[in-house]
Short mmCIF file of C-alpha atoms in Angstrom, two decimals:
data_model
loop_
_atom_site.label_atom_id
_atom_site.label_comp_id
_atom_site.label_asym_id
_atom_site.label_seq_id
_atom_site.Cartn_x
_atom_site.Cartn_y
_atom_site.Cartn_z
CA MET A 3 0.00 0.00 0.00
CA LYS A 4 1.17 3.54 -0.71
CA ILE A 5 0.84 5.73 2.38
CA LEU A 6 1.34 9.48 2.75
CA LEU A 7 2.11 10.54 6.33
CA SER A 8 1.80 14.05 7.71
CA ALA A 9 4.33 14.39 10.54
CA TYR A 10 5.23 17.96 11.48
CA ALA A 11 7.34 16.49 14.31
CA CYS A 12 9.50 13.62 13.06
CA GLU A 13 13.06 12.89 14.19
CA PRO A 14 15.05 9.72 14.90
CA ASP A 15 16.43 9.00 18.37
CA LYS A 16 14.00 11.37 20.04
CA GLY A 17 11.19 10.94 22.51
CA SER A 18 7.86 12.75 22.62
CA GLU A 19 6.20 13.90 19.37
CA PRO A 20 9.32 13.75 17.15
CA GLY A 21 9.71 10.10 18.15
CA VAL A 22 6.04 9.41 17.45
CA GLY A 23 6.32 10.74 13.90
CA TRP A 24 9.53 8.83 13.21
CA HIS A 25 8.28 5.49 14.51
CA TRP A 26 5.04 5.62 12.54
CA ALA A 27 7.07 6.18 9.38
CA VAL A 28 9.66 3.47 10.06
CA GLU A 29 7.21 0.83 11.28
CA LEU A 30 4.82 1.30 8.35
CA ALA A 31 7.78 0.90 6.00
CA SER A 32 8.88 -2.23 7.88
CA LEU A 33 5.43 -3.71 7.24
CA GLY A 34 6.19 -3.52 3.53
CA HIS A 35 4.22 -0.40 2.66
CA ASP A 36 5.63 2.35 0.45
CA VAL A 37 5.71 5.38 2.73
CA TRP A 38 6.09 9.07 1.93
CA VAL A 39 6.39 11.51 4.84
CA ILE A 40 5.85 15.26 4.75
CA THR A 41 7.71 16.92 7.62
CA ARG A 42 9.49 20.14 8.49
CA ALA A 43 12.57 21.11 6.51
CA ASN A 44 14.62 21.60 9.67
CA ASN A 45 14.28 17.86 10.33
CA GLU A 46 16.12 16.99 7.11
CA PRO A 47 19.73 16.86 8.45
CA VAL A 48 19.03 14.32 11.23
CA ILE A 49 16.71 12.25 9.03
CA SER A 50 19.22 12.14 6.17
CA GLU A 51 21.98 11.14 8.59
CA ALA A 52 19.86 8.33 10.04
CA LEU A 53 18.90 7.00 6.61
CA ALA A 54 22.51 7.17 5.43
CA LYS A 55 23.47 4.85 8.31
CA ALA A 56 20.48 2.53 7.88
CA PRO A 57 18.79 3.01 4.48
CA ILE A 58 15.09 2.18 4.12
CA GLU A 59 14.29 1.89 0.42
CA ASN A 60 10.51 2.20 0.75
CA LEU A 61 10.63 5.29 3.00
CA ARG A 62 10.81 8.74 1.39
CA PHE A 63 10.57 12.26 2.77
CA ALA A 64 9.26 15.55 1.42
CA TYR A 65 10.33 18.61 3.40
CA HIS A 66 8.35 21.79 3.81
CA ASP A 67 8.63 24.94 5.88
CA LEU A 68 7.18 28.41 5.70
CA PRO A 69 9.23 31.30 4.29
CA GLY A 70 12.02 32.59 6.51
CA TRP A 71 10.26 35.86 7.23
CA LEU A 72 7.51 33.90 8.98
CA LYS A 73 9.78 31.66 11.07
CA TRP A 74 10.47 34.38 13.63
CA TRP A 75 6.83 34.10 14.65
CA LYS A 76 7.26 30.63 16.17
CA LYS A 77 10.37 31.37 18.24
CA GLY A 78 9.86 29.86 21.66
CA ARG A 79 6.19 28.86 21.96
CA ARG A 80 4.80 32.30 21.16
CA GLY A 81 3.21 31.63 17.81
CA VAL A 82 3.77 27.93 17.21
CA HIS A 83 0.05 27.16 16.84
CA LEU A 84 -0.52 29.83 14.18
CA TYR A 85 2.69 28.80 12.41
CA TYR A 86 1.50 25.19 12.47
CA LEU A 87 -1.87 26.15 10.98
CA PHE A 88 -0.17 27.86 8.04
CA TRP A 89 2.19 24.88 7.71
CA GLN A 90 -0.83 22.58 7.39
CA ILE A 91 -2.21 24.79 4.62
CA GLY A 92 1.17 24.67 2.88
CA ILE A 93 1.52 20.89 3.02
CA PHE A 94 -1.90 20.46 1.44
CA LEU A 95 -0.37 21.96 -1.70
CA VAL A 96 2.73 19.74 -1.33
CA ALA A 97 0.55 16.66 -0.86
CA ARG A 98 -1.66 17.54 -3.82
CA SER A 99 1.42 17.81 -6.01
CA LEU A 100 2.73 14.45 -4.74
CA ALA A 101 -0.66 12.81 -5.29
CA LYS A 102 -0.49 13.71 -8.98
CA LYS A 103 2.65 11.57 -9.28
CA VAL A 104 1.87 8.79 -6.78
CA LYS A 105 -1.45 6.97 -6.42
CA PHE A 106 -1.72 6.98 -2.62
CA ASP A 107 -4.05 4.50 -0.93
CA VAL A 108 -4.11 6.27 2.44
CA VAL A 109 -3.25 9.69 3.84
CA HIS A 110 -2.51 9.61 7.56
CA HIS A 111 -1.98 12.52 9.97
CA VAL A 112 0.22 11.54 12.94
CA THR A 113 1.81 14.70 14.40
CA PHE A 114 1.05 17.08 15.97
CA VAL A 115 -0.95 14.79 18.24
CA SER A 116 -3.60 17.47 18.87
CA VAL A 117 -7.38 17.35 18.56
CA ARG A 118 -7.42 21.16 18.51
CA GLN A 119 -5.33 21.53 15.34
CA PRO A 120 -6.84 20.87 11.89
CA SER A 121 -5.55 18.99 8.88
CA PHE A 122 -6.73 19.69 5.35
CA LEU A 123 -5.46 16.46 3.82
CA GLY A 124 -8.94 14.93 3.79
CA LEU A 125 -9.70 17.30 0.91
CA LEU A 126 -7.36 15.29 -1.34
CA GLY A 127 -10.11 12.75 -1.97
CA ILE A 128 -7.92 9.91 -0.66
CA PRO A 129 -8.98 7.85 2.41
CA PHE A 130 -7.82 10.01 5.32
CA ILE A 131 -6.88 8.79 8.81
CA PHE A 132 -6.69 11.45 11.53
CA GLY A 133 -4.71 10.53 14.62
CA PRO A 134 -4.24 9.30 17.20
CA VAL A 135 -4.77 12.83 18.49
CA ALA A 136 -5.06 14.07 22.05
CA GLY A 137 -5.81 17.09 24.17
CA GLY A 138 -9.12 16.42 25.91
CA GLU A 139 -7.48 15.39 29.16
CA ARG A 140 -8.33 17.82 31.97
CA ALA A 141 -6.72 18.46 35.35
CA PRO A 142 -9.21 18.08 38.23
CA MET A 143 -10.07 21.46 39.77
CA ALA A 144 -9.05 20.23 43.24
CA LEU A 145 -5.52 19.59 41.94
CA ARG A 146 -5.13 23.10 40.53
CA LYS A 147 -5.00 24.42 44.10
CA SER A 148 -1.24 24.98 44.17
CA TYR A 149 -0.79 26.05 40.54
CA PRO A 150 1.12 29.27 39.97
CA LEU A 151 -1.12 32.02 38.55
CA ARG A 152 0.24 31.31 35.08
CA GLY A 153 -0.89 27.70 35.41
CA TRP A 154 -4.41 28.68 36.46
CA LEU A 155 -4.76 30.99 33.48
CA LEU A 156 -3.31 28.56 30.94
CA ASP A 157 -5.47 25.65 32.09
CA LEU A 158 -8.54 27.89 32.01
CA LEU A 159 -7.64 28.89 28.45
CA ARG A 160 -7.15 25.22 27.58
CA ASP A 161 -10.62 24.42 28.94
CA VAL A 162 -12.17 27.17 26.80
CA VAL A 163 -10.29 26.12 23.65
CA ASN A 164 -11.34 22.50 24.21
CA MET A 165 -14.97 23.60 24.41
CA TRP A 166 -14.48 25.31 21.03
CA VAL A 167 -13.48 22.04 19.31
CA LYS A 168 -17.15 21.07 18.96
CA PHE A 169 -17.89 24.34 17.14
CA SER A 170 -14.69 25.01 15.18
CA PRO A 171 -15.38 25.03 11.41
CA LEU A 172 -11.81 23.88 10.71
CA MET A 173 -12.08 20.92 13.09
CA HIS A 174 -15.51 20.03 11.65
CA LEU A 175 -13.89 19.99 8.21
CA THR A 176 -11.10 17.73 9.49
CA PHE A 177 -13.49 15.31 11.21
CA ALA A 178 -15.94 15.26 8.30
CA THR A 179 -13.29 14.41 5.70
CA ALA A 180 -11.67 11.66 7.80
CA LYS A 181 -12.48 8.01 7.14
CA ARG A 182 -11.32 7.14 10.64
CA ILE A 183 -10.47 9.24 13.70
CA TYR A 184 -8.26 7.98 16.52
CA VAL A 185 -8.12 9.71 19.91
CA THR A 186 -5.92 8.86 22.88
CA SER A 187 -8.60 8.83 25.59
CA GLU A 188 -12.32 8.87 26.27
CA GLN A 189 -11.91 12.44 27.54
CA THR A 190 -10.66 13.49 24.11
CA ARG A 191 -13.38 11.47 22.37
CA ARG A 192 -16.00 13.46 24.28
CA LEU A 193 -14.72 16.67 22.69
CA LEU A 194 -15.85 15.54 19.23
CA PRO A 195 -19.29 16.41 17.85
CA VAL A 196 -21.69 13.48 18.25
CA ARG A 197 -22.06 12.94 14.51
CA TYR A 198 -18.41 11.82 14.22
CA LEU A 199 -18.28 9.41 17.15
CA THR A 200 -19.25 6.34 15.10
CA LYS A 201 -15.98 6.59 13.17
CA THR A 202 -13.86 7.38 16.23
CA ALA A 203 -11.80 4.88 18.26
CA VAL A 204 -9.48 5.17 21.27
CA GLN A 205 -5.80 4.43 20.62
CA LEU A 206 -2.76 5.68 22.54
CA ALA A 207 -0.29 7.68 20.45
CA VAL A 208 2.87 6.38 22.11
CA GLY A 209 4.98 3.26 21.84
CA ILE A 210 8.32 1.85 22.93
CA GLU A 211 11.23 0.91 20.67
CA ASN A 212 12.59 -2.00 22.67
CA VAL A 213 12.50 -3.52 26.14
CA PRO A 214 16.01 -3.93 27.62
CA GLN A 215 17.11 -6.88 29.72
CA ASP A 216 16.46 -6.97 33.47
CA HIS A 217 18.56 -4.74 35.69
CA SER A 218 19.18 -5.11 39.38
CA LEU A 219 17.63 -2.60 41.75
CA SER A 220 20.34 -0.22 42.89
CA GLY A 221 20.25 0.24 46.62
CA LYS A 222 17.56 -2.40 47.20
CA GLY A 223 17.83 -3.80 50.68
CA THR A 224 19.16 -0.44 51.91
CA SER A 225 17.41 2.86 52.54
CA ALA A 226 19.10 4.53 49.54
CA CYS A 227 16.06 4.39 47.27
CA LYS A 228 16.35 6.36 44.04
CA VAL A 229 13.22 8.03 42.68
CA LEU A 230 13.14 9.48 39.14
CA PHE A 231 11.07 11.98 37.15
CA VAL A 232 11.71 12.73 33.46
CA GLY A 233 9.77 15.42 31.61
CA GLN A 234 9.36 19.11 30.95
CA LEU A 235 9.25 21.34 34.00
CA LEU A 236 5.72 22.60 33.43
CA TYR A 237 3.06 23.14 36.08
CA TRP A 238 0.74 20.48 34.60
CA LYS A 239 3.42 17.79 34.68
CA GLY A 240 2.78 17.57 38.42
CA VAL A 241 6.39 17.93 39.56
CA HIS A 242 5.16 20.12 42.44
CA LEU A 243 3.02 17.19 43.59
CA ALA A 244 5.97 14.83 43.17
CA LEU A 245 8.20 17.06 45.31
CA ARG A 246 5.63 17.22 48.10
CA ALA A 247 5.07 13.45 47.96
CA PHE A 248 8.83 12.85 48.02
CA ALA A 249 9.15 15.16 51.04
CA GLU A 250 6.75 12.89 52.94
CA PHE A 251 8.52 9.76 51.70
CA LEU A 252 11.88 11.21 52.76
CA GLN A 253 10.71 11.30 56.37
CA ARG A 254 10.29 7.52 56.16
CA GLN A 255 13.42 6.91 54.06
CA PRO A 256 15.97 9.62 55.04
CA ARG A 257 18.61 8.38 52.59
CA ALA A 258 16.31 8.44 49.55
CA ARG A 259 17.12 10.65 46.57
CA PHE A 260 14.93 12.20 43.90
CA THR A 261 16.33 12.93 40.44
CA VAL A 262 14.41 15.41 38.27
CA VAL A 263 15.44 15.39 34.60
CA GLY A 264 14.18 18.19 32.40
CA SER A 265 13.88 21.92 31.97
CA GLY A 266 11.09 24.36 31.38
CA PRO A 267 9.48 27.68 32.32
CA ASP A 268 8.51 26.51 35.83
CA GLU A 269 11.99 25.40 36.85
CA SER A 270 12.61 28.31 39.24
CA TRP A 271 9.23 27.84 40.91
CA LEU A 272 9.88 24.13 41.42
CA LYS A 273 13.38 24.63 42.80
CA GLY A 274 11.97 27.22 45.16
CA LEU A 275 9.35 24.72 46.31
CA ALA A 276 12.05 22.11 46.98
CA ALA A 277 13.86 24.67 49.14
CA GLN A 278 10.64 25.50 51.03
CA LEU A 279 10.11 21.81 51.72
CA ASN A 280 13.70 21.50 53.01
CA ILE A 281 14.47 18.66 50.59
CA GLY A 282 16.97 20.48 48.38
CA HIS A 283 19.80 18.30 49.72
CA ALA A 284 18.02 15.16 48.45
CA VAL A 285 16.95 16.40 45.00
CA ASP A 286 19.22 16.31 41.95
CA TRP A 287 18.27 18.53 39.00
CA ILE A 288 19.55 17.49 35.57
CA GLN A 289 19.00 19.42 32.35
CA TRP A 290 17.88 17.62 29.19
CA MET A 291 20.31 14.96 27.99
CA PRO A 292 20.52 12.83 24.82
CA HIS A 293 17.81 10.21 24.64
CA SER A 294 20.32 7.35 24.80
CA GLU A 295 21.76 8.74 28.05
CA THR A 296 18.29 9.14 29.52
CA MET A 297 17.58 5.48 28.79
CA GLN A 298 20.71 4.57 30.77
CA LEU A 299 19.62 6.82 33.63
CA TYR A 300 16.38 4.89 34.06
CA ARG A 301 18.43 1.79 34.89
CA GLN A 302 20.22 3.64 37.68
CA HIS A 303 16.97 4.32 39.55
CA ASP A 304 14.41 2.27 41.41
CA ILE A 305 11.01 3.83 40.77
CA PHE A 306 9.42 6.36 38.42
CA LEU A 307 7.23 9.08 39.94
CA PHE A 308 5.10 10.82 37.31
CA PRO A 309 1.97 12.57 38.69
CA SER A 310 1.14 14.39 35.44
CA LEU A 311 -2.26 16.07 35.45
CA HIS A 312 -3.25 15.95 31.79
CA ASP A 313 -0.59 14.06 29.88
CA SER A 314 -2.19 12.46 26.83
CA GLY A 315 0.62 10.02 26.15
CA GLY A 316 3.31 9.37 28.69
CA MET A 317 6.28 8.29 26.59
CA ALA A 318 8.54 8.63 29.63
CA VAL A 319 6.27 6.24 31.54
CA LEU A 320 6.70 3.58 28.85
CA GLU A 321 10.46 4.13 28.76
CA ALA A 322 10.67 3.73 32.54
CA MET A 323 8.59 0.54 32.43
CA ALA A 324 10.69 -0.88 29.60
CA ASN A 325 13.71 -0.42 31.85
CA GLY A 326 12.04 -2.26 34.71
CA LEU A 327 10.94 0.67 36.84
CA PRO A 328 7.60 0.40 38.64
CA VAL A 329 5.60 3.59 38.05
CA VAL A 330 3.62 5.70 40.50
CA CYS A 331 1.26 8.06 38.69
CA LEU A 332 -2.23 9.55 38.81
CA ALA A 333 -5.20 7.76 37.27
CA LEU A 334 -5.40 10.47 34.61
CA GLY A 335 -4.66 10.70 30.88
CA GLY A 336 -2.27 8.41 29.06
CA PRO A 337 -0.34 7.21 32.12
CA GLY A 338 -3.66 6.22 33.67
CA GLU A 339 -4.28 3.97 30.65
CA ILE A 340 -0.79 2.48 30.60
CA VAL A 341 -0.11 1.68 34.27
CA ASP A 342 -1.90 -1.01 36.26
CA ASP A 343 -1.37 -2.72 39.63
CA ASN A 344 0.96 -5.27 38.06
CA CYS A 345 3.55 -2.64 37.16
CA GLY A 346 3.11 0.14 39.70
CA ARG A 347 0.44 2.13 41.46
CA LEU A 348 -2.34 4.32 40.07
CA VAL A 349 -3.43 7.01 42.52
CA LYS A 350 -7.07 7.93 42.07
CA THR A 351 -8.03 11.60 42.19
CA ARG A 352 -11.83 11.64 42.02
CA GLY A 353 -13.34 13.25 45.12
CA LYS A 354 -9.94 13.80 46.77
CA THR A 355 -8.20 16.94 47.93
CA GLU A 356 -4.68 17.76 46.79
CA ASP A 357 -3.29 16.88 50.22
CA GLU A 358 -4.98 13.47 50.09
CA VAL A 359 -3.55 12.76 46.64
CA ILE A 360 -0.05 13.71 47.80
CA GLU A 361 -0.37 11.42 50.82
CA ASP A 362 -1.48 8.57 48.53
CA LEU A 363 1.52 9.16 46.25
CA ALA A 364 3.87 8.98 49.24
CA LYS A 365 2.17 5.79 50.47
CA ALA A 366 2.57 4.21 47.03
CA LEU A 367 6.30 4.99 47.03
CA THR A 368 6.64 3.50 50.51
CA GLU A 369 4.67 0.38 49.64
CA LEU A 370 6.69 -0.42 46.53
CA LEU A 371 10.13 0.46 47.87
CA ASN A 372 9.81 -1.16 51.29
CA ASP A 373 8.86 -4.58 49.96
CA VAL A 374 11.58 -6.27 47.91
CA ASP A 375 9.31 -9.03 46.60
CA LEU A 376 6.61 -6.56 45.58
CA TRP A 377 9.19 -4.36 43.84
CA GLN A 378 10.63 -7.32 41.93
CA ALA A 379 7.17 -8.44 40.81
CA SER A 380 6.26 -4.89 39.77
CA SER A 381 9.55 -4.50 37.91
CA LYS A 382 8.91 -7.65 35.91
CA GLY A 383 5.31 -6.59 35.39
CA ALA A 384 6.48 -3.23 34.06
CA ARG A 385 8.63 -4.87 31.39
CA VAL A 386 5.83 -7.24 30.39
CA ARG A 387 3.33 -4.38 30.18
CA ALA A 388 5.76 -2.27 28.13
CA GLN A 389 6.15 -5.07 25.59
CA GLY A 390 2.47 -4.64 24.76
CA PHE A 391 3.26 -1.11 23.59
CA ALA A 392 6.16 -2.03 21.29
CA TRP A 393 6.01 0.20 18.22
CA PRO A 394 5.80 -2.67 15.69
CA LYS A 395 2.80 -4.07 17.55
CA VAL A 396 1.06 -0.69 17.96
CA VAL A 397 1.36 0.21 14.26
CA ALA A 398 0.53 -3.27 12.92
CA GLU A 399 -2.56 -3.65 15.12
CA MET A 400 -3.94 -0.25 14.18
CA TYR A 401 -3.56 -0.88 10.46
CA ARG A 402 -5.10 -4.33 10.87
CA ALA A 403 -8.09 -2.63 12.47
CA LEU A 404 -8.35 -0.40 9.40
CA GLU A 405 -8.89 -3.34 7.05
CA GLY A 406 -12.20 -2.95 5.30
CA ILE A 407 -12.25 0.78 6.04
CA VAL A 408 -9.48 1.96 3.74
CA GLY A 409 -8.13 -1.31 2.34
CA THR A 410 -4.77 -2.05 3.91
CA GLY A 411 -3.29 -4.80 1.80
CA LYS A 412 0.31 -4.40 0.62
CA LYS A 413 0.70 -3.19 -2.93
#
């Protein structure tokens, strides 16, 4: 089958959205399909380097970016959404030109993974798959208590924008022209107009490349437990909850350490909170590192603490599990779909105050790290669970499910 992918974010050896775009492209090609990918021009150097090292004959790329005089608009995160909208308009013209030369069987949008951002590729008249897309996940009001003012305002804006999805003419156009829509959660599915729900299915947008061999628990049998968080330092990632939970855990395990890997606009606020909690001596802050080094870092820790409030995917959760780390997270969003009692602990939030949730997070850490047998079982369970999200399996199963809808036989 000839497949045209739209992947604004697409880079090898990366996590998050760039990794999502890359793995969809590579895995579809490995299934024997002829794959063309439209992505940003600034991704070309790393993609060309990767393909030079490991050529994939049935994988081709078309690069597109807006004129240089418009690129200043997206510096930082200031105008990235408007830039992305114009990029989507531009790639419609690129795709239309490609479709005149190649008889595509399917057009598939994979990144950005956002239900709030339109795609115009359904107008090509080729069976169009939209997603998996995300964004409907919502932080409980009770857990916004300790947000900084910026967080309150941004989450309120997010709530309003999500309400607009049902009425947006551009999103209606996207949904109407799609043969199949994939969303990452029931919360996101509820954002869609009722008329499109019959062609909508729930499918997580993340996967894992491989599951390493077992590793021994560093410090197990001592009180030197090592807790890890990996992610952007943003208010909604829940690092402030993690710090407060770790502060309680530290009273029970005085030699424990907490490593926070990442950077972001809320870094100063979070470091200030650690100082207020008098746990600065037990918290190590590490800036972003290469993905390969991060994967090694997982194996040097004992448990992954990730109380994200509206994370649609949770790539870091899968990476931690693949490396044998039990996960403690909230029963929200993507992590709430990935983690179960066999590989960690899900902390429920419904009807609870923020203080109660923090206490439950600390209890979960204590339960898993104070019981060697339970930790070992959860570590093995994490690797087993992660195997179910291997990229080859995720991509193959989704395209199998599309049989009869778009016709997915190899051509």
